[in-house]
PDB file as gemmi writes it, atoms N, CA and C in Angstrom:
CRYST1    1.000    1.000    1.000  90.00  90.00  90.00 P 1                      
ATOM      1  N   MET A   1      -7.165  13.089 -33.382  1.00  0.00           N  
ATOM      2  CA  MET A   1      -7.228  11.717 -32.963  1.00  0.00           C  
ATOM      3  C   MET A   1      -6.196  10.924 -33.757  1.00  0.00           C  
ATOM      4  N   ARG A   2      -5.523  10.031 -33.062  1.00  0.00           N  
ATOM      5  CA  ARG A   2      -4.553   9.155 -33.719  1.00  0.00           C  
ATOM      6  C   ARG A   2      -5.074   7.732 -33.727  1.00  0.00           C  
ATOM      7  N   ILE A   3      -4.736   7.014 -34.742  1.00  0.00           N  
ATOM      8  CA  ILE A   3      -5.110   5.606 -34.845  1.00  0.00           C  
ATOM      9  C   ILE A   3      -3.821   4.793 -34.825  1.00  0.00           C  
ATOM     10  N   TYR A   4      -3.801   3.790 -33.947  1.00  0.00           N  
ATOM     11  CA  TYR A   4      -2.629   2.933 -33.811  1.00  0.00           C  
ATOM     12  C   TYR A   4      -3.010   1.491 -34.111  1.00  0.00           C  
ATOM     13  N   LYS A   5      -2.095   0.765 -34.684  1.00  0.00           N  
ATOM     14  CA  LYS A   5      -2.279  -0.677 -34.812  1.00  0.00           C  
ATOM     15  C   LYS A   5      -2.129  -1.274 -33.416  1.00  0.00           C  
ATOM     16  N   THR A   6      -2.828  -2.340 -33.165  1.00  0.00           N  
ATOM     17  CA  THR A   6      -2.834  -2.961 -31.848  1.00  0.00           C  
ATOM     18  C   THR A   6      -1.418  -3.255 -31.356  1.00  0.00           C  
ATOM     19  N   ALA A   7      -0.578  -3.742 -32.212  1.00  0.00           N  
ATOM     20  CA  ALA A   7       0.789  -4.084 -31.823  1.00  0.00           C  
ATOM     21  C   ALA A   7       1.592  -2.860 -31.381  1.00  0.00           C  
ATOM     22  N   LYS A   8       1.196  -1.680 -31.841  1.00  0.00           N  
ATOM     23  CA  LYS A   8       1.922  -0.448 -31.526  1.00  0.00           C  
ATOM     24  C   LYS A   8       1.344   0.292 -30.312  1.00  0.00           C  
ATOM     25  N   LEU A   9       0.255  -0.179 -29.735  1.00  0.00           N  
ATOM     26  CA  LEU A   9      -0.365   0.516 -28.607  1.00  0.00           C  
ATOM     27  C   LEU A   9       0.580   0.747 -27.422  1.00  0.00           C  
ATOM     28  N   PRO A  10       1.420  -0.218 -27.055  1.00  0.00           N  
ATOM     29  CA  PRO A  10       2.329   0.043 -25.934  1.00  0.00           C  
ATOM     30  C   PRO A  10       3.298   1.199 -26.179  1.00  0.00           C  
ATOM     31  N   GLU A  11       3.489   1.588 -27.422  1.00  0.00           N  
ATOM     32  CA  GLU A  11       4.397   2.683 -27.760  1.00  0.00           C  
ATOM     33  C   GLU A  11       3.689   4.029 -27.860  1.00  0.00           C  
ATOM     34  N   ALA A  12       2.374   4.038 -27.781  1.00  0.00           N  
ATOM     35  CA  ALA A  12       1.606   5.281 -27.930  1.00  0.00           C  
ATOM     36  C   ALA A  12       1.853   6.185 -26.728  1.00  0.00           C  
ATOM     37  N   LYS A  13       2.386   7.386 -26.982  1.00  0.00           N  
ATOM     38  CA  LYS A  13       2.721   8.287 -25.878  1.00  0.00           C  
ATOM     39  C   LYS A  13       1.492   8.688 -25.072  1.00  0.00           C  
ATOM     40  N   GLU A  14       0.311   8.699 -25.714  1.00  0.00           N  
ATOM     41  CA  GLU A  14      -0.921   9.058 -25.014  1.00  0.00           C  
ATOM     42  C   GLU A  14      -1.299   8.026 -23.944  1.00  0.00           C  
ATOM     43  N   LEU A  15      -0.812   6.813 -24.090  1.00  0.00           N  
ATOM     44  CA  LEU A  15      -1.147   5.744 -23.154  1.00  0.00           C  
ATOM     45  C   LEU A  15      -0.046   5.461 -22.138  1.00  0.00           C  
ATOM     46  N   MET A  16       1.143   5.966 -22.380  1.00  0.00           N  
ATOM     47  CA  MET A  16       2.287   5.633 -21.534  1.00  0.00           C  
ATOM     48  C   MET A  16       2.179   6.149 -20.106  1.00  0.00           C  
ATOM     49  N   ASP A  17       1.477   7.253 -19.896  1.00  0.00           N  
ATOM     50  CA  ASP A  17       1.385   7.837 -18.563  1.00  0.00           C  
ATOM     51  C   ASP A  17       0.171   7.364 -17.774  1.00  0.00           C  
ATOM     52  N   LEU A  18      -0.638   6.491 -18.360  1.00  0.00           N  
ATOM     53  CA  LEU A  18      -1.819   6.020 -17.653  1.00  0.00           C  
ATOM     54  C   LEU A  18      -1.433   5.114 -16.484  1.00  0.00           C  
ATOM     55  N   ALA A  19      -2.231   5.166 -15.450  1.00  0.00           N  
ATOM     56  CA  ALA A  19      -2.005   4.343 -14.258  1.00  0.00           C  
ATOM     57  C   ALA A  19      -2.331   2.883 -14.574  1.00  0.00           C  
ATOM     58  N   PRO A  20      -1.897   1.983 -13.707  1.00  0.00           N  
ATOM     59  CA  PRO A  20      -2.299   0.589 -13.891  1.00  0.00           C  
ATOM     60  C   PRO A  20      -3.798   0.423 -13.629  1.00  0.00           C  
ATOM     61  N   GLU A  21      -4.389  -0.570 -14.242  1.00  0.00           N  
ATOM     62  CA  GLU A  21      -5.799  -0.854 -14.014  1.00  0.00           C  
ATOM     63  C   GLU A  21      -5.985  -1.404 -12.607  1.00  0.00           C  
ATOM     64  N   PRO A  22      -7.092  -1.085 -11.952  1.00  0.00           N  
ATOM     65  CA  PRO A  22      -7.313  -1.539 -10.571  1.00  0.00           C  
ATOM     66  C   PRO A  22      -7.269  -3.051 -10.373  1.00  0.00           C  
ATOM     67  N   PHE A  23      -7.578  -3.843 -11.383  1.00  0.00           N  
ATOM     68  CA  PHE A  23      -7.539  -5.294 -11.226  1.00  0.00           C  
ATOM     69  C   PHE A  23      -6.182  -5.901 -11.585  1.00  0.00           C  
ATOM     70  N   SER A  24      -5.242  -5.074 -11.996  1.00  0.00           N  
ATOM     71  CA  SER A  24      -3.925  -5.595 -12.364  1.00  0.00           C  
ATOM     72  C   SER A  24      -3.082  -5.854 -11.115  1.00  0.00           C  
ATOM     73  N   GLU A  25      -2.050  -6.668 -11.276  1.00  0.00           N  
ATOM     74  CA  GLU A  25      -1.135  -6.955 -10.163  1.00  0.00           C  
ATOM     75  C   GLU A  25      -0.360  -5.709  -9.744  1.00  0.00           C  
ATOM     76  N   GLU A  26      -0.128  -4.797 -10.682  1.00  0.00           N  
ATOM     77  CA  GLU A  26       0.613  -3.568 -10.385  1.00  0.00           C  
ATOM     78  C   GLU A  26      -0.149  -2.645  -9.440  1.00  0.00           C  
ATOM     79  N   PHE A  27      -1.478  -2.698  -9.498  1.00  0.00           N  
ATOM     80  CA  PHE A  27      -2.314  -1.829  -8.674  1.00  0.00           C  
ATOM     81  C   PHE A  27      -2.521  -2.518  -7.337  1.00  0.00           C  
ATOM     82  N   SER A  28      -1.691  -2.175  -6.388  1.00  0.00           N  
ATOM     83  CA  SER A  28      -1.687  -2.844  -5.090  1.00  0.00           C  
ATOM     84  C   SER A  28      -1.647  -1.805  -3.977  1.00  0.00           C  
ATOM     85  N   GLU A  29      -1.673  -2.299  -2.760  1.00  0.00           N  
ATOM     86  CA  GLU A  29      -1.557  -1.396  -1.621  1.00  0.00           C  
ATOM     87  C   GLU A  29      -0.216  -0.664  -1.679  1.00  0.00           C  
ATOM     88  N   ARG A  30       0.822  -1.364  -2.077  1.00  0.00           N  
ATOM     89  CA  ARG A  30       2.146  -0.736  -2.195  1.00  0.00           C  
ATOM     90  C   ARG A  30       2.138   0.395  -3.235  1.00  0.00           C  
ATOM     91  N   TYR A  31       1.497   0.138  -4.394  1.00  0.00           N  
ATOM     92  CA  TYR A  31       1.383   1.170  -5.432  1.00  0.00           C  
ATOM     93  C   TYR A  31       0.658   2.390  -4.866  1.00  0.00           C  
ATOM     94  N   LEU A  32      -0.455   2.162  -4.170  1.00  0.00           N  
ATOM     95  CA  LEU A  32      -1.211   3.278  -3.597  1.00  0.00           C  
ATOM     96  C   LEU A  32      -0.394   4.036  -2.556  1.00  0.00           C  
ATOM     97  N   ILE A  33       0.341   3.331  -1.721  1.00  0.00           N  
ATOM     98  CA  ILE A  33       1.174   3.990  -0.708  1.00  0.00           C  
ATOM     99  C   ILE A  33       2.180   4.912  -1.383  1.00  0.00           C  
ATOM    100  N   GLU A  34       2.868   4.391  -2.387  1.00  0.00           N  
ATOM    101  CA  GLU A  34       3.879   5.196  -3.083  1.00  0.00           C  
ATOM    102  C   GLU A  34       3.260   6.392  -3.791  1.00  0.00           C  
ATOM    103  N   THR A  35       2.122   6.180  -4.421  1.00  0.00           N  
ATOM    104  CA  THR A  35       1.492   7.237  -5.200  1.00  0.00           C  
ATOM    105  C   THR A  35       0.837   8.286  -4.303  1.00  0.00           C  
ATOM    106  N   ILE A  36       0.126   7.833  -3.287  1.00  0.00           N  
ATOM    107  CA  ILE A  36      -0.569   8.753  -2.389  1.00  0.00           C  
ATOM    108  C   ILE A  36       0.406   9.556  -1.542  1.00  0.00           C  
ATOM    109  N   SER A  37       1.465   8.912  -1.059  1.00  0.00           N  
ATOM    110  CA  SER A  37       2.388   9.610  -0.156  1.00  0.00           C  
ATOM    111  C   SER A  37       3.098  10.779  -0.821  1.00  0.00           C  
ATOM    112  N   SER A  38       3.145  10.771  -2.145  1.00  0.00           N  
ATOM    113  CA  SER A  38       3.801  11.881  -2.842  1.00  0.00           C  
ATOM    114  C   SER A  38       2.802  12.910  -3.378  1.00  0.00           C  
ATOM    115  N   SER A  39       1.516  12.696  -3.114  1.00  0.00           N  
ATOM    116  CA  SER A  39       0.498  13.587  -3.650  1.00  0.00           C  
ATOM    117  C   SER A  39       0.032  14.607  -2.613  1.00  0.00           C  
ATOM    118  N   LYS A  40      -0.269  15.796  -3.072  1.00  0.00           N  
ATOM    119  CA  LYS A  40      -0.789  16.849  -2.192  1.00  0.00           C  
ATOM    120  C   LYS A  40      -2.241  17.181  -2.542  1.00  0.00           C  
ATOM    121  N   ARG A  41      -2.820  16.420  -3.433  1.00  0.00           N  
ATOM    122  CA  ARG A  41      -4.197  16.661  -3.883  1.00  0.00           C  
ATOM    123  C   ARG A  41      -5.192  16.186  -2.832  1.00  0.00           C  
ATOM    124  N   ASN A  42      -6.478  16.483  -3.100  1.00  0.00           N  
ATOM    125  CA  ASN A  42      -7.501  15.872  -2.267  1.00  0.00           C  
ATOM    126  C   ASN A  42      -7.828  14.502  -2.858  1.00  0.00           C  
ATOM    127  N   LEU A  43      -8.517  13.690  -2.073  1.00  0.00           N  
ATOM    128  CA  LEU A  43      -8.751  12.305  -2.475  1.00  0.00           C  
ATOM    129  C   LEU A  43      -9.546  12.198  -3.767  1.00  0.00           C  
ATOM    130  N   LYS A  44     -10.588  12.991  -3.912  1.00  0.00           N  
ATOM    131  CA  LYS A  44     -11.408  12.886  -5.115  1.00  0.00           C  
ATOM    132  C   LYS A  44     -10.599  13.235  -6.362  1.00  0.00           C  
ATOM    133  N   GLY A  45      -9.817  14.291  -6.306  1.00  0.00           N  
ATOM    134  CA  GLY A  45      -8.971  14.657  -7.435  1.00  0.00           C  
ATOM    135  C   GLY A  45      -7.992  13.560  -7.779  1.00  0.00           C  
ATOM    136  N   PHE A  46      -7.456  12.912  -6.759  1.00  0.00           N  
ATOM    137  CA  PHE A  46      -6.529  11.801  -6.958  1.00  0.00           C  
ATOM    138  C   PHE A  46      -7.221  10.644  -7.675  1.00  0.00           C  
ATOM    139  N   LEU A  47      -8.408  10.262  -7.201  1.00  0.00           N  
ATOM    140  CA  LEU A  47      -9.118   9.127  -7.791  1.00  0.00           C  
ATOM    141  C   LEU A  47      -9.544   9.387  -9.237  1.00  0.00           C  
ATOM    142  N   LEU A  48      -9.794  10.640  -9.574  1.00  0.00           N  
ATOM    143  CA  LEU A  48     -10.216  10.978 -10.933  1.00  0.00           C  
ATOM    144  C   LEU A  48      -9.039  11.126 -11.901  1.00  0.00           C  
ATOM    145  N   ASP A  49      -7.833  11.248 -11.376  1.00  0.00           N  
ATOM    146  CA  ASP A  49      -6.642  11.416 -12.204  1.00  0.00           C  
ATOM    147  C   ASP A  49      -6.268  10.071 -12.831  1.00  0.00           C  
ATOM    148  N   GLN A  50      -6.417   9.955 -14.138  1.00  0.00           N  
ATOM    149  CA  GLN A  50      -6.168   8.697 -14.839  1.00  0.00           C  
ATOM    150  C   GLN A  50      -4.699   8.278 -14.834  1.00  0.00           C  
ATOM    151  N   THR A  51      -3.806   9.177 -14.427  1.00  0.00           N  
ATOM    152  CA  THR A  51      -2.399   8.801 -14.287  1.00  0.00           C  
ATOM    153  C   THR A  51      -2.133   8.216 -12.901  1.00  0.00           C  
ATOM    154  N   LYS A  52      -3.127   8.227 -12.030  1.00  0.00           N  
ATOM    155  CA  LYS A  52      -3.002   7.650 -10.680  1.00  0.00           C  
ATOM    156  C   LYS A  52      -3.867   6.404 -10.527  1.00  0.00           C  
ATOM    157  N   VAL A  53      -5.135   6.499 -10.939  1.00  0.00           N  
ATOM    158  CA  VAL A  53      -6.088   5.380 -10.877  1.00  0.00           C  
ATOM    159  C   VAL A  53      -6.821   5.351 -12.215  1.00  0.00           C  
ATOM    160  N   LEU A  54      -6.653   4.290 -12.948  1.00  0.00           N  
ATOM    161  CA  LEU A  54      -7.228   4.209 -14.290  1.00  0.00           C  
ATOM    162  C   LEU A  54      -8.675   3.732 -14.249  1.00  0.00           C  
ATOM    163  N   GLY A  55      -9.532   4.439 -14.973  1.00  0.00           N  
ATOM    164  CA  GLY A  55     -10.879   3.958 -15.211  1.00  0.00           C  
ATOM    165  C   GLY A  55     -11.973   4.470 -14.302  1.00  0.00           C  
ATOM    166  N   LEU A  56     -11.647   5.267 -13.308  1.00  0.00           N  
ATOM    167  CA  LEU A  56     -12.698   5.771 -12.425  1.00  0.00           C  
ATOM    168  C   LEU A  56     -13.235   7.087 -12.943  1.00  0.00           C  
ATOM    169  N   GLY A  57     -14.542   7.199 -12.939  1.00  0.00           N  
ATOM    170  CA  GLY A  57     -15.194   8.459 -13.242  1.00  0.00           C  
ATOM    171  C   GLY A  57     -15.746   9.036 -11.945  1.00  0.00           C  
ATOM    172  N   ASN A  58     -16.518  10.075 -12.068  1.00  0.00           N  
ATOM    173  CA  ASN A  58     -17.032  10.785 -10.903  1.00  0.00           C  
ATOM    174  C   ASN A  58     -17.855   9.890  -9.974  1.00  0.00           C  
ATOM    175  N   ILE A  59     -18.780   9.115 -10.531  1.00  0.00           N  
ATOM    176  CA  ILE A  59     -19.652   8.302  -9.678  1.00  0.00           C  
ATOM    177  C   ILE A  59     -18.861   7.230  -8.946  1.00  0.00           C  
ATOM    178  N   TYR A  60     -17.987   6.511  -9.641  1.00  0.00           N  
ATOM    179  CA  TYR A  60     -17.203   5.469  -8.975  1.00  0.00           C  
ATOM    180  C   TYR A  60     -16.245   6.058  -7.945  1.00  0.00           C  
ATOM    181  N   ALA A  61     -15.699   7.223  -8.221  1.00  0.00           N  
ATOM    182  CA  ALA A  61     -14.821   7.876  -7.240  1.00  0.00           C  
ATOM    183  C   ALA A  61     -15.618   8.216  -5.975  1.00  0.00           C  
ATOM    184  N   CYS A  62     -16.808   8.788  -6.159  1.00  0.00           N  
ATOM    185  CA  CYS A  62     -17.651   9.143  -5.002  1.00  0.00           C  
ATOM    186  C   CYS A  62     -18.076   7.902  -4.231  1.00  0.00           C  
ATOM    187  N   GLU A  63     -18.489   6.866  -4.921  1.00  0.00           N  
ATOM    188  CA  GLU A  63     -18.917   5.629  -4.253  1.00  0.00           C  
ATOM    189  C   GLU A  63     -17.750   4.970  -3.510  1.00  0.00           C  
ATOM    190  N   THR A  64     -16.561   5.013  -4.091  1.00  0.00           N  
ATOM    191  CA  THR A  64     -15.380   4.453  -3.429  1.00  0.00           C  
ATOM    192  C   THR A  64     -15.109   5.179  -2.113  1.00  0.00           C  
ATOM    193  N   MET A  65     -15.181   6.493  -2.144  1.00  0.00           N  
ATOM    194  CA  MET A  65     -14.938   7.276  -0.923  1.00  0.00           C  
ATOM    195  C   MET A  65     -16.003   6.988   0.124  1.00  0.00           C  
ATOM    196  N   PHE A  66     -17.259   6.863  -0.305  1.00  0.00           N  
ATOM    197  CA  PHE A  66     -18.342   6.566   0.624  1.00  0.00           C  
ATOM    198  C   PHE A  66     -18.132   5.192   1.257  1.00  0.00           C  
ATOM    199  N   LEU A  67     -17.854   4.168   0.433  1.00  0.00           N  
ATOM    200  CA  LEU A  67     -17.654   2.814   0.950  1.00  0.00           C  
ATOM    201  C   LEU A  67     -16.480   2.720   1.914  1.00  0.00           C  
ATOM    202  N   SER A  68     -15.451   3.503   1.662  1.00  0.00           N  
ATOM    203  CA  SER A  68     -14.267   3.439   2.523  1.00  0.00           C  
ATOM    204  C   SER A  68     -14.333   4.425   3.678  1.00  0.00           C  
ATOM    205  N   GLY A  69     -15.355   5.266   3.699  1.00  0.00           N  
ATOM    206  CA  GLY A  69     -15.535   6.193   4.818  1.00  0.00           C  
ATOM    207  C   GLY A  69     -14.514   7.306   4.875  1.00  0.00           C  
ATOM    208  N   VAL A  70     -13.980   7.708   3.732  1.00  0.00           N  
ATOM    209  CA  VAL A  70     -12.964   8.749   3.693  1.00  0.00           C  
ATOM    210  C   VAL A  70     -13.577  10.020   3.093  1.00  0.00           C  
ATOM    211  N   ASP A  71     -13.370  11.135   3.743  1.00  0.00           N  
ATOM    212  CA  ASP A  71     -13.873  12.434   3.281  1.00  0.00           C  
ATOM    213  C   ASP A  71     -13.185  12.797   1.965  1.00  0.00           C  
ATOM    214  N   PRO A  72     -13.938  13.092   0.906  1.00  0.00           N  
ATOM    215  CA  PRO A  72     -13.336  13.411  -0.403  1.00  0.00           C  
ATOM    216  C   PRO A  72     -12.479  14.669  -0.383  1.00  0.00           C  
ATOM    217  N   ARG A  73     -12.686  15.534   0.593  1.00  0.00           N  
ATOM    218  CA  ARG A  73     -11.897  16.768   0.663  1.00  0.00           C  
ATOM    219  C   ARG A  73     -10.569  16.556   1.377  1.00  0.00           C  
ATOM    220  N   ARG A  74     -10.399  15.395   1.943  1.00  0.00           N  
ATOM    221  CA  ARG A  74      -9.176  15.111   2.687  1.00  0.00           C  
ATOM    222  C   ARG A  74      -7.957  15.211   1.778  1.00  0.00           C  
ATOM    223  N   ARG A  75      -6.957  15.937   2.235  1.00  0.00           N  
ATOM    224  CA  ARG A  75      -5.698  16.033   1.496  1.00  0.00           C  
ATOM    225  C   ARG A  75      -4.943  14.724   1.646  1.00  0.00           C  
ATOM    226  N   LEU A  76      -4.240  14.370   0.613  1.00  0.00           N  
ATOM    227  CA  LEU A  76      -3.488  13.121   0.644  1.00  0.00           C  
ATOM    228  C   LEU A  76      -2.112  13.343   1.240  1.00  0.00           C  
ATOM    229  N   GLY A  77      -1.343  12.299   1.234  1.00  0.00           N  
ATOM    230  CA  GLY A  77      -0.019  12.329   1.822  1.00  0.00           C  
ATOM    231  C   GLY A  77       0.078  11.205   2.829  1.00  0.00           C  
ATOM    232  N   ARG A  78       1.043  11.271   3.671  1.00  0.00           N  
ATOM    233  CA  ARG A  78       1.275  10.190   4.627  1.00  0.00           C  
ATOM    234  C   ARG A  78       0.128   9.983   5.611  1.00  0.00           C  
ATOM    235  N   GLY A  79      -0.717  10.980   5.818  1.00  0.00           N  
ATOM    236  CA  GLY A  79      -1.812  10.878   6.770  1.00  0.00           C  
ATOM    237  C   GLY A  79      -2.901   9.899   6.372  1.00  0.00           C  
ATOM    238  N   LEU A  80      -2.928   9.454   5.128  1.00  0.00           N  
ATOM    239  CA  LEU A  80      -3.971   8.546   4.669  1.00  0.00           C  
ATOM    240  C   LEU A  80      -3.512   7.093   4.702  1.00  0.00           C  
ATOM    241  N   LEU A  81      -2.341   6.847   5.162  1.00  0.00           N  
ATOM    242  CA  LEU A  81      -1.828   5.490   5.137  1.00  0.00           C  
ATOM    243  C   LEU A  81      -2.476   4.637   6.210  1.00  0.00           C  
ATOM    244  N   GLY A  82      -2.175   3.363   6.210  1.00  0.00           N  
ATOM    245  CA  GLY A  82      -2.689   2.468   7.240  1.00  0.00           C  
ATOM    246  C   GLY A  82      -4.082   1.969   6.922  1.00  0.00           C  
ATOM    247  N   LEU A  83      -4.927   1.972   7.941  1.00  0.00           N  
ATOM    248  CA  LEU A  83      -6.271   1.412   7.803  1.00  0.00           C  
ATOM    249  C   LEU A  83      -7.110   2.139   6.763  1.00  0.00           C  
ATOM    250  N   LEU A  84      -6.956   3.470   6.680  1.00  0.00           N  
ATOM    251  CA  LEU A  84      -7.739   4.202   5.691  1.00  0.00           C  
ATOM    252  C   LEU A  84      -7.380   3.767   4.282  1.00  0.00           C  
ATOM    253  N   LEU A  85      -6.108   3.557   4.032  1.00  0.00           N  
ATOM    254  CA  LEU A  85      -5.661   3.127   2.709  1.00  0.00           C  
ATOM    255  C   LEU A  85      -6.172   1.728   2.400  1.00  0.00           C  
ATOM    256  N   GLU A  86      -6.110   0.857   3.379  1.00  0.00           N  
ATOM    257  CA  GLU A  86      -6.606  -0.507   3.208  1.00  0.00           C  
ATOM    258  C   GLU A  86      -8.104  -0.482   2.882  1.00  0.00           C  
ATOM    259  N   GLY A  87      -8.857   0.362   3.587  1.00  0.00           N  
ATOM    260  CA  GLY A  87     -10.285   0.503   3.321  1.00  0.00           C  
ATOM    261  C   GLY A  87     -10.564   1.098   1.959  1.00  0.00           C  
ATOM    262  N   LEU A  88      -9.738   2.025   1.536  1.00  0.00           N  
ATOM    263  CA  LEU A  88      -9.896   2.650   0.222  1.00  0.00           C  
ATOM    264  C   LEU A  88      -9.709   1.616  -0.876  1.00  0.00           C  
ATOM    265  N   LEU A  89      -8.673   0.829  -0.788  1.00  0.00           N  
ATOM    266  CA  LEU A  89      -8.407  -0.198  -1.796  1.00  0.00           C  
ATOM    267  C   LEU A  89      -9.522  -1.242  -1.799  1.00  0.00           C  
ATOM    268  N   ALA A  90      -9.941  -1.698  -0.629  1.00  0.00           N  
ATOM    269  CA  ALA A  90     -11.016  -2.691  -0.540  1.00  0.00           C  
ATOM    270  C   ALA A  90     -12.320  -2.124  -1.099  1.00  0.00           C  
ATOM    271  N   GLY A  91     -12.645  -0.882  -0.757  1.00  0.00           N  
ATOM    272  CA  GLY A  91     -13.864  -0.253  -1.259  1.00  0.00           C  
ATOM    273  C   GLY A  91     -13.854  -0.102  -2.770  1.00  0.00           C  
ATOM    274  N   LEU A  92     -12.722   0.293  -3.309  1.00  0.00           N  
ATOM    275  CA  LEU A  92     -12.589   0.467  -4.757  1.00  0.00           C  
ATOM    276  C   LEU A  92     -12.791  -0.855  -5.487  1.00  0.00           C  
ATOM    277  N   LEU A  93     -12.111  -1.895  -5.041  1.00  0.00           N  
ATOM    278  CA  LEU A  93     -12.217  -3.189  -5.711  1.00  0.00           C  
ATOM    279  C   LEU A  93     -13.608  -3.794  -5.552  1.00  0.00           C  
ATOM    280  N   LEU A  94     -14.221  -3.653  -4.366  1.00  0.00           N  
ATOM    281  CA  LEU A  94     -15.582  -4.146  -4.160  1.00  0.00           C  
ATOM    282  C   LEU A  94     -16.547  -3.449  -5.112  1.00  0.00           C  
ATOM    283  N   LEU A  95     -16.449  -2.144  -5.173  1.00  0.00           N  
ATOM    284  CA  LEU A  95     -17.330  -1.370  -6.038  1.00  0.00           C  
ATOM    285  C   LEU A  95     -17.205  -1.803  -7.494  1.00  0.00           C  
ATOM    286  N   LEU A  96     -15.988  -1.976  -7.975  1.00  0.00           N  
ATOM    287  CA  LEU A  96     -15.793  -2.374  -9.371  1.00  0.00           C  
ATOM    288  C   LEU A  96     -16.305  -3.792  -9.633  1.00  0.00           C  
ATOM    289  N   HIS A  97     -16.108  -4.695  -8.687  1.00  0.00           N  
ATOM    290  CA  HIS A  97     -16.631  -6.059  -8.848  1.00  0.00           C  
ATOM    291  C   HIS A  97     -18.156  -6.048  -8.920  1.00  0.00           C  
ATOM    292  N   VAL A  98     -18.795  -5.287  -8.045  1.00  0.00           N  
ATOM    293  CA  VAL A  98     -20.261  -5.202  -8.040  1.00  0.00           C  
ATOM    294  C   VAL A  98     -20.760  -4.572  -9.337  1.00  0.00           C  
ATOM    295  N   ALA A  99     -20.104  -3.511  -9.793  1.00  0.00           N  
ATOM    296  CA  ALA A  99     -20.520  -2.840 -11.032  1.00  0.00           C  
ATOM    297  C   ALA A  99     -20.401  -3.791 -12.219  1.00  0.00           C  
ATOM    298  N   ILE A 100     -19.314  -4.536 -12.296  1.00  0.00           N  
ATOM    299  CA  ILE A 100     -19.132  -5.480 -13.393  1.00  0.00           C  
ATOM    300  C   ILE A 100     -20.170  -6.591 -13.324  1.00  0.00           C  
ATOM    301  N   PHE A 101     -20.434  -7.090 -12.133  1.00  0.00           N  
ATOM    302  CA  PHE A 101     -21.447  -8.127 -11.954  1.00  0.00           C  
ATOM    303  C   PHE A 101     -22.805  -7.661 -12.474  1.00  0.00           C  
ATOM    304  N   HIS A 102     -23.215  -6.471 -12.068  1.00  0.00           N  
ATOM    305  CA  HIS A 102     -24.513  -5.953 -12.495  1.00  0.00           C  
ATOM    306  C   HIS A 102     -24.538  -5.623 -13.987  1.00  0.00           C  
ATOM    307  N   ALA A 103     -23.440  -5.146 -14.508  1.00  0.00           N  
ATOM    308  CA  ALA A 103     -23.387  -4.810 -15.935  1.00  0.00           C  
ATOM    309  C   ALA A 103     -23.516  -6.070 -16.810  1.00  0.00           C  
ATOM    310  N   THR A 104     -23.016  -7.176 -16.322  1.00  0.00           N  
ATOM    311  CA  THR A 104     -23.101  -8.413 -17.101  1.00  0.00           C  
ATOM    312  C   THR A 104     -24.476  -9.043 -17.020  1.00  0.00           C  
ATOM    313  N   ARG A 105     -25.277  -8.637 -16.048  1.00  0.00           N  
ATOM    314  CA  ARG A 105     -26.631  -9.200 -15.893  1.00  0.00           C  
ATOM    315  C   ARG A 105     -27.675  -8.416 -16.662  1.00  0.00           C  
ATOM    316  N   VAL A 106     -27.373  -7.200 -17.059  1.00  0.00           N  
ATOM    317  CA  VAL A 106     -28.328  -6.368 -17.786  1.00  0.00           C  
ATOM    318  C   VAL A 106     -28.352  -6.786 -19.250  1.00  0.00           C  
ATOM    319  N   ARG A 107     -29.542  -7.019 -19.753  1.00  0.00           N  
ATOM    320  CA  ARG A 107     -29.653  -7.429 -21.170  1.00  0.00           C  
ATOM    321  C   ARG A 107     -30.738  -6.687 -21.839  1.00  0.00           C  
TER     322      ARG A 107                                                      
END                                                                             
């Protein structure tokens, strides 16, 4: 394990390859189009890859696929573009907003 000073975190090689956070401006439909179109993985593997989508674990990945109506075994690439991609992004962001809302209410 390495310890970094906060000011040096952007230089940490362990963090440089991480994907943008889903709520960031960088994480957009355009980002997903570019990233998905070059991937040959299945959707679940893609969502769990922290260099593609940051912060999703198994449950959130599964819930995102369910909300967007996309089969987790589906191979990625250009075939997922369009409405399916729009639904995937909307499902992911909705799920994270709901999870954060509920997490802030638990005391």
